[in-house]
PDB file of C-alpha atoms and ligand atoms in Angstrom:
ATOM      1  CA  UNK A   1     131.633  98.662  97.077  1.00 50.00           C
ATOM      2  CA  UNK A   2     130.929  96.954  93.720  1.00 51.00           C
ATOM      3  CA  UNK A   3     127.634  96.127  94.345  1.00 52.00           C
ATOM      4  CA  UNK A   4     126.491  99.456  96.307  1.00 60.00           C
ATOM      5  CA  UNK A   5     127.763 100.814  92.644  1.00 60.00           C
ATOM      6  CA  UNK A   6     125.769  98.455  90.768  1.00 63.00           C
ATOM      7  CA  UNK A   7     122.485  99.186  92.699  1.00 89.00           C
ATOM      8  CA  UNK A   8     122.731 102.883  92.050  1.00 91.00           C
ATOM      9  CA  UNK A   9     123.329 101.869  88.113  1.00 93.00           C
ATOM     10  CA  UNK A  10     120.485  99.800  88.532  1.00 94.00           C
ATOM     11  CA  UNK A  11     118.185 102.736  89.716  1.00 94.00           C
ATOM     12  CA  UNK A  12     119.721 105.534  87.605  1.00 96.00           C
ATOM     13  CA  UNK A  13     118.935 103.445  84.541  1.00 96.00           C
ATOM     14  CA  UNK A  14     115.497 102.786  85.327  1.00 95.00           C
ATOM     15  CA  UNK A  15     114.984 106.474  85.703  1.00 96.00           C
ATOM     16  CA  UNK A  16     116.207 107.853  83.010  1.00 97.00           C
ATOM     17  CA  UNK A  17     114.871 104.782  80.882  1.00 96.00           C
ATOM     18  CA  UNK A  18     111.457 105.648  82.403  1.00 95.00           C
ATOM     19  CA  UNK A  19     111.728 109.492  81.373  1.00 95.00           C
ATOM     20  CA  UNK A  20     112.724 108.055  77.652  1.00 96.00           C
ATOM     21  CA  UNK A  21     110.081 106.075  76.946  1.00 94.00           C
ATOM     22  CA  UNK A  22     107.310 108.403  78.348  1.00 92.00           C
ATOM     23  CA  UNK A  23     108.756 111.136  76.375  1.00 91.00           C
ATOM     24  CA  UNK A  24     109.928 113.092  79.271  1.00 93.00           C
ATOM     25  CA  UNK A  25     113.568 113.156  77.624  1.00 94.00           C
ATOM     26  CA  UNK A  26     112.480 114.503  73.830  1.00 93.00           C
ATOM     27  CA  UNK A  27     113.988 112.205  70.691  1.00 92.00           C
ATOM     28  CA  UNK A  28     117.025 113.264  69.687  1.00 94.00           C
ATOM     29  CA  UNK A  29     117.576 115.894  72.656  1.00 95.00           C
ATOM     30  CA  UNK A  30     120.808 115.597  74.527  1.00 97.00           C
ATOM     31  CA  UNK A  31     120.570 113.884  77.936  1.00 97.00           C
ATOM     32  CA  UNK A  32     122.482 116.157  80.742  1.00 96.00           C
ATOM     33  CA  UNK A  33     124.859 113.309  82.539  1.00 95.00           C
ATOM     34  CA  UNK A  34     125.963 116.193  85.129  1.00 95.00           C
ATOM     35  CA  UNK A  35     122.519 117.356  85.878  1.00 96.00           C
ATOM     36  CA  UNK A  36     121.248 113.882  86.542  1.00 96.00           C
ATOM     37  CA  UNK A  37     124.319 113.209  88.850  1.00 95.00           C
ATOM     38  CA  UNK A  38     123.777 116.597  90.539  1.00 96.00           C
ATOM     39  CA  UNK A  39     119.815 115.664  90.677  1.00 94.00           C
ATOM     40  CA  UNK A  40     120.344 112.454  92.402  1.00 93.00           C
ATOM     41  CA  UNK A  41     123.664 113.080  94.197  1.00 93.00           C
ATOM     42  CA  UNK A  42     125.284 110.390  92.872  1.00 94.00           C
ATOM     43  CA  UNK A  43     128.404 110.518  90.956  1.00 94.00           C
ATOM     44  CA  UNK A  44     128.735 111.105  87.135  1.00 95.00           C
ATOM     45  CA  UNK A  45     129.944 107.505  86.977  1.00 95.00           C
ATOM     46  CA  UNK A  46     127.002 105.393  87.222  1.00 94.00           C
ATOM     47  CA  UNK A  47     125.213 107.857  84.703  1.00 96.00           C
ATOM     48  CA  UNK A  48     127.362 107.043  82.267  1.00 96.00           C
ATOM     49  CA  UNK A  49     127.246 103.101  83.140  1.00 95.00           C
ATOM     50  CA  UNK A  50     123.251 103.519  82.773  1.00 96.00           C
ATOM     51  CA  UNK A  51     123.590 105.383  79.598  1.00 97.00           C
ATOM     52  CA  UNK A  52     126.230 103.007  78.086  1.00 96.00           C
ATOM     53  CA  UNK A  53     123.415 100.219  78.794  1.00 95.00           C
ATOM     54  CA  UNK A  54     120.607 102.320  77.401  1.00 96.00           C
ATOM     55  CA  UNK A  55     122.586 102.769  74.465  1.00 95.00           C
ATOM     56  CA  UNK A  56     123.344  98.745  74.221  1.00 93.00           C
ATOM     57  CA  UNK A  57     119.755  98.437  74.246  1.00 92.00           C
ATOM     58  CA  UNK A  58     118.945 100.687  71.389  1.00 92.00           C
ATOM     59  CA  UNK A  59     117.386 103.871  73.103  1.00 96.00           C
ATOM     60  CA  UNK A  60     120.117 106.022  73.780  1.00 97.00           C
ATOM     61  CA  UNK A  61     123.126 107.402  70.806  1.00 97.00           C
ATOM     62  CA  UNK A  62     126.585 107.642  72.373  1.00 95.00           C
ATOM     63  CA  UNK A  63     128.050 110.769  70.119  1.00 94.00           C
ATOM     64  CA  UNK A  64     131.611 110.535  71.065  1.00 89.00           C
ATOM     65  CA  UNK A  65     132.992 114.017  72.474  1.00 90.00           C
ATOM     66  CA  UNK A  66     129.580 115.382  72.690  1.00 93.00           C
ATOM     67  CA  UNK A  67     127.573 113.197  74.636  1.00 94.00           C
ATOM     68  CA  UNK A  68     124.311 111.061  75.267  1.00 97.00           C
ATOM     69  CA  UNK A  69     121.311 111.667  73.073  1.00 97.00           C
ATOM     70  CA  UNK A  70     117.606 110.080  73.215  1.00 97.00           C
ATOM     71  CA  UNK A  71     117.543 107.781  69.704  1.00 96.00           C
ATOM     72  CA  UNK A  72     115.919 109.334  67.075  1.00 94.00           C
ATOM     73  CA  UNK A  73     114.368 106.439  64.891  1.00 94.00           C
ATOM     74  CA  UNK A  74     113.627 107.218  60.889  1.00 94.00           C
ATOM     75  CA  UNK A  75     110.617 105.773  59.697  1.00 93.00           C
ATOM     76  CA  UNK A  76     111.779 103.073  57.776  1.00 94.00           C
ATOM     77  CA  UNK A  77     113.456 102.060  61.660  1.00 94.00           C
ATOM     78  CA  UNK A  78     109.946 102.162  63.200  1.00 95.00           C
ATOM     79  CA  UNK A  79     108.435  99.952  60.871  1.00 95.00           C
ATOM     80  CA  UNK A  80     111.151  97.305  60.864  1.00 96.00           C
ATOM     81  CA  UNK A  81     110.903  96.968  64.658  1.00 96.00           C
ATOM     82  CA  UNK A  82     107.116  96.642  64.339  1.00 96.00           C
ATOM     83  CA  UNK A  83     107.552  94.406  61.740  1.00 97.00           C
ATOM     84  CA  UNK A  84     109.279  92.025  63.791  1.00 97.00           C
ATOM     85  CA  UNK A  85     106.584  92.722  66.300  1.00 97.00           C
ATOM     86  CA  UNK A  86     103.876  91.628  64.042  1.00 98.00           C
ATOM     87  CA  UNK A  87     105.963  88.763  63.172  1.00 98.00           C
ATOM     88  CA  UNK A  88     105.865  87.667  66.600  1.00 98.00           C
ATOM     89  CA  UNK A  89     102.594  88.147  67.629  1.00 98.00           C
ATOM     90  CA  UNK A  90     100.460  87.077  64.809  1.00 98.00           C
ATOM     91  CA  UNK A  91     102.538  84.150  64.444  1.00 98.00           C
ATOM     92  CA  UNK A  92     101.729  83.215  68.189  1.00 98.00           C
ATOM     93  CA  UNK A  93      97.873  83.913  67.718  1.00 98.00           C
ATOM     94  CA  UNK A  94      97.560  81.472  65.164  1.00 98.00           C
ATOM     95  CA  UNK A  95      99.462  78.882  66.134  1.00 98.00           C
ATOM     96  CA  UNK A  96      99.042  79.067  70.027  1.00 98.00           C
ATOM     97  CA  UNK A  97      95.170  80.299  69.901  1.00 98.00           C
ATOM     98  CA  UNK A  98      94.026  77.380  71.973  1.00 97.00           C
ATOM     99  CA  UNK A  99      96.574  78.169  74.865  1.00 97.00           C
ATOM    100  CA  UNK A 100      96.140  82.083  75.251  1.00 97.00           C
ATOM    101  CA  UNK A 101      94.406  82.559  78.764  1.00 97.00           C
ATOM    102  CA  UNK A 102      91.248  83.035  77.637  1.00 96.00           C
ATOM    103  CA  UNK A 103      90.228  84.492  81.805  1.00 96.00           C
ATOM    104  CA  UNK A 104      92.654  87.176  81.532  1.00 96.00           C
ATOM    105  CA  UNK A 105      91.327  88.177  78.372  1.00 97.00           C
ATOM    106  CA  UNK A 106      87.486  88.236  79.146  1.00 96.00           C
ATOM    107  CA  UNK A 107      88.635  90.149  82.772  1.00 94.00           C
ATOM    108  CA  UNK A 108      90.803  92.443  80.318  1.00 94.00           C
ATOM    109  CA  UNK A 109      88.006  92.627  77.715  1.00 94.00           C
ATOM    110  CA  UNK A 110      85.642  94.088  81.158  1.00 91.00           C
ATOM    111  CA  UNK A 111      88.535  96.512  81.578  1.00 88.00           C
ATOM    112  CA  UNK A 112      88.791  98.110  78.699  1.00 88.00           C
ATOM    113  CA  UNK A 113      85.181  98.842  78.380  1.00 85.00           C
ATOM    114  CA  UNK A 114      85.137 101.066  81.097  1.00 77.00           C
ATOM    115  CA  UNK A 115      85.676 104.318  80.731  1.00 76.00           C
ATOM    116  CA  UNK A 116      88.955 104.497  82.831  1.00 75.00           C
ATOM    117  CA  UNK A 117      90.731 102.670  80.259  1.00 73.00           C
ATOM    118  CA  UNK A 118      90.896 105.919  78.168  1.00 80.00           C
ATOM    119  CA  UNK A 119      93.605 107.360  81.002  1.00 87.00           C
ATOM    120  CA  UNK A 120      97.243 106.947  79.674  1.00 87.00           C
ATOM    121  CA  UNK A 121      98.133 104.800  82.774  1.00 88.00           C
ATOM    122  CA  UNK A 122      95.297 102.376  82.319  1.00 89.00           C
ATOM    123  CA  UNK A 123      95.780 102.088  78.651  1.00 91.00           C
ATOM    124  CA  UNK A 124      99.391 101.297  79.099  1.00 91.00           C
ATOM    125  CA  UNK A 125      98.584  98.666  81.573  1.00 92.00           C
ATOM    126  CA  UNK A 126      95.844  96.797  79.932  1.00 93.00           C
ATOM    127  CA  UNK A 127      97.480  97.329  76.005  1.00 94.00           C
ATOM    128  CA  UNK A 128     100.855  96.100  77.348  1.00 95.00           C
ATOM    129  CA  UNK A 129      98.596  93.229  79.065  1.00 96.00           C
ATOM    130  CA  UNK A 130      96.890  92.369  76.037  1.00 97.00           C
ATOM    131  CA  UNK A 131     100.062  91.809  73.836  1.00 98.00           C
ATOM    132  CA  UNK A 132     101.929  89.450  76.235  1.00 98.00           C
ATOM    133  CA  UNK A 133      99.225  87.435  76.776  1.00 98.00           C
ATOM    134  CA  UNK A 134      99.228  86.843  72.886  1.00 98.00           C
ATOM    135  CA  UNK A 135     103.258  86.452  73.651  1.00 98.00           C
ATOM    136  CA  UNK A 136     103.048  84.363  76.418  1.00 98.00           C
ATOM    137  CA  UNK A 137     100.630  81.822  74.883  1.00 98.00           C
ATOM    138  CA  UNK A 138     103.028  80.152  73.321  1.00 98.00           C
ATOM    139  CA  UNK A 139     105.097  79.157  76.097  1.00 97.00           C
ATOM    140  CA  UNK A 140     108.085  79.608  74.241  1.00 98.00           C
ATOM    141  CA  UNK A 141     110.723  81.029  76.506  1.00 97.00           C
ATOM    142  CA  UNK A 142     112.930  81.279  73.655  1.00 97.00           C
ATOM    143  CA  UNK A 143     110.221  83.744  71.889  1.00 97.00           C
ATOM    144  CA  UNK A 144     109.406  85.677  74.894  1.00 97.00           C
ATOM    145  CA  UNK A 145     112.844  86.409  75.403  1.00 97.00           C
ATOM    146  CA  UNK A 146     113.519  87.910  72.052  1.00 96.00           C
ATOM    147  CA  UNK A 147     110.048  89.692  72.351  1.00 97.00           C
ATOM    148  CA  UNK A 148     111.350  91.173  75.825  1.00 95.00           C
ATOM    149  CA  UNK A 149     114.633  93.037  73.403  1.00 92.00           C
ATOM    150  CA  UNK A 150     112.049  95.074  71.675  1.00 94.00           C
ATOM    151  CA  UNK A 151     109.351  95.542  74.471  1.00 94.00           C
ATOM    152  CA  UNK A 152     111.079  98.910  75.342  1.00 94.00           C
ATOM    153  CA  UNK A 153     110.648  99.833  71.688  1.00 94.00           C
ATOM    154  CA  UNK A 154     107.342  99.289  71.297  1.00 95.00           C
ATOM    155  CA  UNK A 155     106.177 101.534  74.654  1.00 94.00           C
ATOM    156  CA  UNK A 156     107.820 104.428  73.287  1.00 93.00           C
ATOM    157  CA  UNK A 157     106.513 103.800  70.011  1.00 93.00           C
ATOM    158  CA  UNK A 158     103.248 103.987  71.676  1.00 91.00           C
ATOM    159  CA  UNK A 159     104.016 107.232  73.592  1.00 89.00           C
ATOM    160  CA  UNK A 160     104.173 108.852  70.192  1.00 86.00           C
ATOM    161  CA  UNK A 161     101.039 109.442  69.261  1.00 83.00           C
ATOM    162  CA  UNK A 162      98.986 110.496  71.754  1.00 79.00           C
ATOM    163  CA  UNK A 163      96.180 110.600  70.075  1.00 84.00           C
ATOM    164  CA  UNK A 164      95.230 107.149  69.793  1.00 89.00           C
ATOM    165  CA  UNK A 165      94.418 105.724  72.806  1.00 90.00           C
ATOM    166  CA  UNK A 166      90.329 105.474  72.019  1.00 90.00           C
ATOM    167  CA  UNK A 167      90.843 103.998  68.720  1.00 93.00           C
ATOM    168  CA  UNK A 168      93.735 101.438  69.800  1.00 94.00           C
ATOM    169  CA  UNK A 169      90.943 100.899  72.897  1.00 93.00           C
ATOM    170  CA  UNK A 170      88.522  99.856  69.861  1.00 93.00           C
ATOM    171  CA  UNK A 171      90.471  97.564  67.849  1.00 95.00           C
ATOM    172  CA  UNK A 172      91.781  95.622  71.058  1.00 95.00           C
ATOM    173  CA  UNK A 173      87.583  95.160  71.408  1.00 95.00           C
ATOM    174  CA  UNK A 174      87.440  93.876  68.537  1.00 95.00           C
ATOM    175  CA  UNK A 175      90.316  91.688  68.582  1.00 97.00           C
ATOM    176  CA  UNK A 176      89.229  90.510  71.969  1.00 97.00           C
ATOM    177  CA  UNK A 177      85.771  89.591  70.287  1.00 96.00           C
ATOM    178  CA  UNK A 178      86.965  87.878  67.711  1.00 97.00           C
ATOM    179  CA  UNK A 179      89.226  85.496  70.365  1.00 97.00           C
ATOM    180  CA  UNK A 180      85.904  84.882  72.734  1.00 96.00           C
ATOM    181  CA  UNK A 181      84.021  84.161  69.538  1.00 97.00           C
ATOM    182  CA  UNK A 182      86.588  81.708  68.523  1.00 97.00           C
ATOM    183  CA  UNK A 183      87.176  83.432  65.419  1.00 97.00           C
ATOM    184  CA  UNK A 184      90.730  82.649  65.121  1.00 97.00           C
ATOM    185  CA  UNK A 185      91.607  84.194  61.483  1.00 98.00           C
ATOM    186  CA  UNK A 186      89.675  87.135  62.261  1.00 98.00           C
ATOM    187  CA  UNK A 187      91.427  87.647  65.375  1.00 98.00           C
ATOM    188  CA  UNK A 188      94.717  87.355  63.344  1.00 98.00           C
ATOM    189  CA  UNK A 189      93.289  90.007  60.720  1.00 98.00           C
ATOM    190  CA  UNK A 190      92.877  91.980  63.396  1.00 98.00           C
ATOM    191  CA  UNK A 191      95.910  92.042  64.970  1.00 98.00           C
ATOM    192  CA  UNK A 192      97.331  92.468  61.970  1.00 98.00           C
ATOM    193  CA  UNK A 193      95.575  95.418  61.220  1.00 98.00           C
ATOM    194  CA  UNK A 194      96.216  96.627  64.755  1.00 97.00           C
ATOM    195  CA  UNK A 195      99.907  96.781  64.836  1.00 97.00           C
ATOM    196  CA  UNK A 196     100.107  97.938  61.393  1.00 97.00           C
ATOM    197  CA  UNK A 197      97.892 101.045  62.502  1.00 95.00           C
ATOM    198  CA  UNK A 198     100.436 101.437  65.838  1.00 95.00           C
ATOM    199  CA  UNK A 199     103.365 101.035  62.973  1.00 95.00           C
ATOM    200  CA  UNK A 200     102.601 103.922  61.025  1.00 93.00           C
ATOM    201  CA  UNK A 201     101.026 106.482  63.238  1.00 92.00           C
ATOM    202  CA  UNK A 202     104.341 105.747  65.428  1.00 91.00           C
ATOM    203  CA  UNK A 203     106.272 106.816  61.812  1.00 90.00           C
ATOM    204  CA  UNK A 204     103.935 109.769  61.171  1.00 88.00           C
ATOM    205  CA  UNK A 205     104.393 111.181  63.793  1.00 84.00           C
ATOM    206  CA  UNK A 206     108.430 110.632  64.470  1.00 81.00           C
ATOM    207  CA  UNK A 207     108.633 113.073  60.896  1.00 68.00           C
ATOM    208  CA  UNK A 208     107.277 116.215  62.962  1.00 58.00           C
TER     209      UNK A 208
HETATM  210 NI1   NI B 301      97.629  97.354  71.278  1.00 74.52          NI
END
């Protein structure tokens, strides 16, 4: 019985985390436990188990007596978590440059040069591509892991502004050229740059 319950946790919390980070559930709205168990046909109990967990994780309020809300984040909350996300990844460009996979990044750097690349789905996929490989170059399980605790974060952050997708396409080229070239300080500068860009469109657009 435990573990039939625990699958159906499992499932309910990747939906409604799914629906929260592509801005299906709104910031700050309310998040209807009952309709979601009456959705589904499951039982209000492992709503509340996913929500509890969502909440753990940072992307869900608990308001006690009224209910579960989608996070709002101030701005001064977006930019610290980006912070820590430049932290990570700049830090890994420069020291682990020699290490990133440079054949997923040239068969990357082909992707986003199409045309397709401009479609939400595709942009998602190759910019959340892009970033772990700079993540995963350092073959630091240690890093990756504490990476992973604000991955969530940053793909809602990136749902936020919606317009941005062609000029996020552009730096990654850039950055991207830099790495083939072997321009390792200008790749960094451009990161840099980059995330700092995501950082505060993400905040200008959380005040609306
Ligand atoms: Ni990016």
């Amino acid at each position: 019985m435990a573990i039939i319950t625990k699958s159906i946790t499992d499932q309910i919390y990747n939906i409604i985390k799914e629906k929260i980070l592509f801005q299906e559930y709104k910031i700050g709205s309310k998040i209807d436990m009952k309709e979601i168990a009456e959705e589904h046909e499951i039982s209000i109990m492992p709503v509340r188990d996913a929500l509890k967990r969502l909440s753990n994780q940072g992307l869900v309020v608990n308001k006690s007596r009224v209910g579960f809300f989608v996070k709002e984040f101030s701005e001064e909350e977006i930019e610290n978590i980006m912070e820590v996300r430049n932290m990570y990844e700049t830090y890994c460009l420069e020291h682990h440059f020699d290490n990133l996979n440079f054949d997923e990044i040239k068969s990357l750097y082909e992707d986003i040069q199409c045309q397709d690349s401009l479609r939400r789905e595709k942009f998602d996929e190759v910019d959340s591509k892009f970033h772990n490989i700079i993540i995963n170059s350092s073959e630091n399980q240690f890093l990756i892991e504490h990476y992973e605790k604000i991955e969530d974060r940053i793909i809602l952050f990136r749902h936020l502004d919606k317009e941005r997708i062609k000029k996020a396409n552009e730096e990654h080229c850039m950055i991207i050229e830099s790495i083939l070239n072997g321009e390792k300080n200008e790749a960094v500068n451009k990161l840099n740059e980059h995330i700092r860009n995501v950082s505060s469109s993400a905040a200008k657009n959380i005040e609306d």
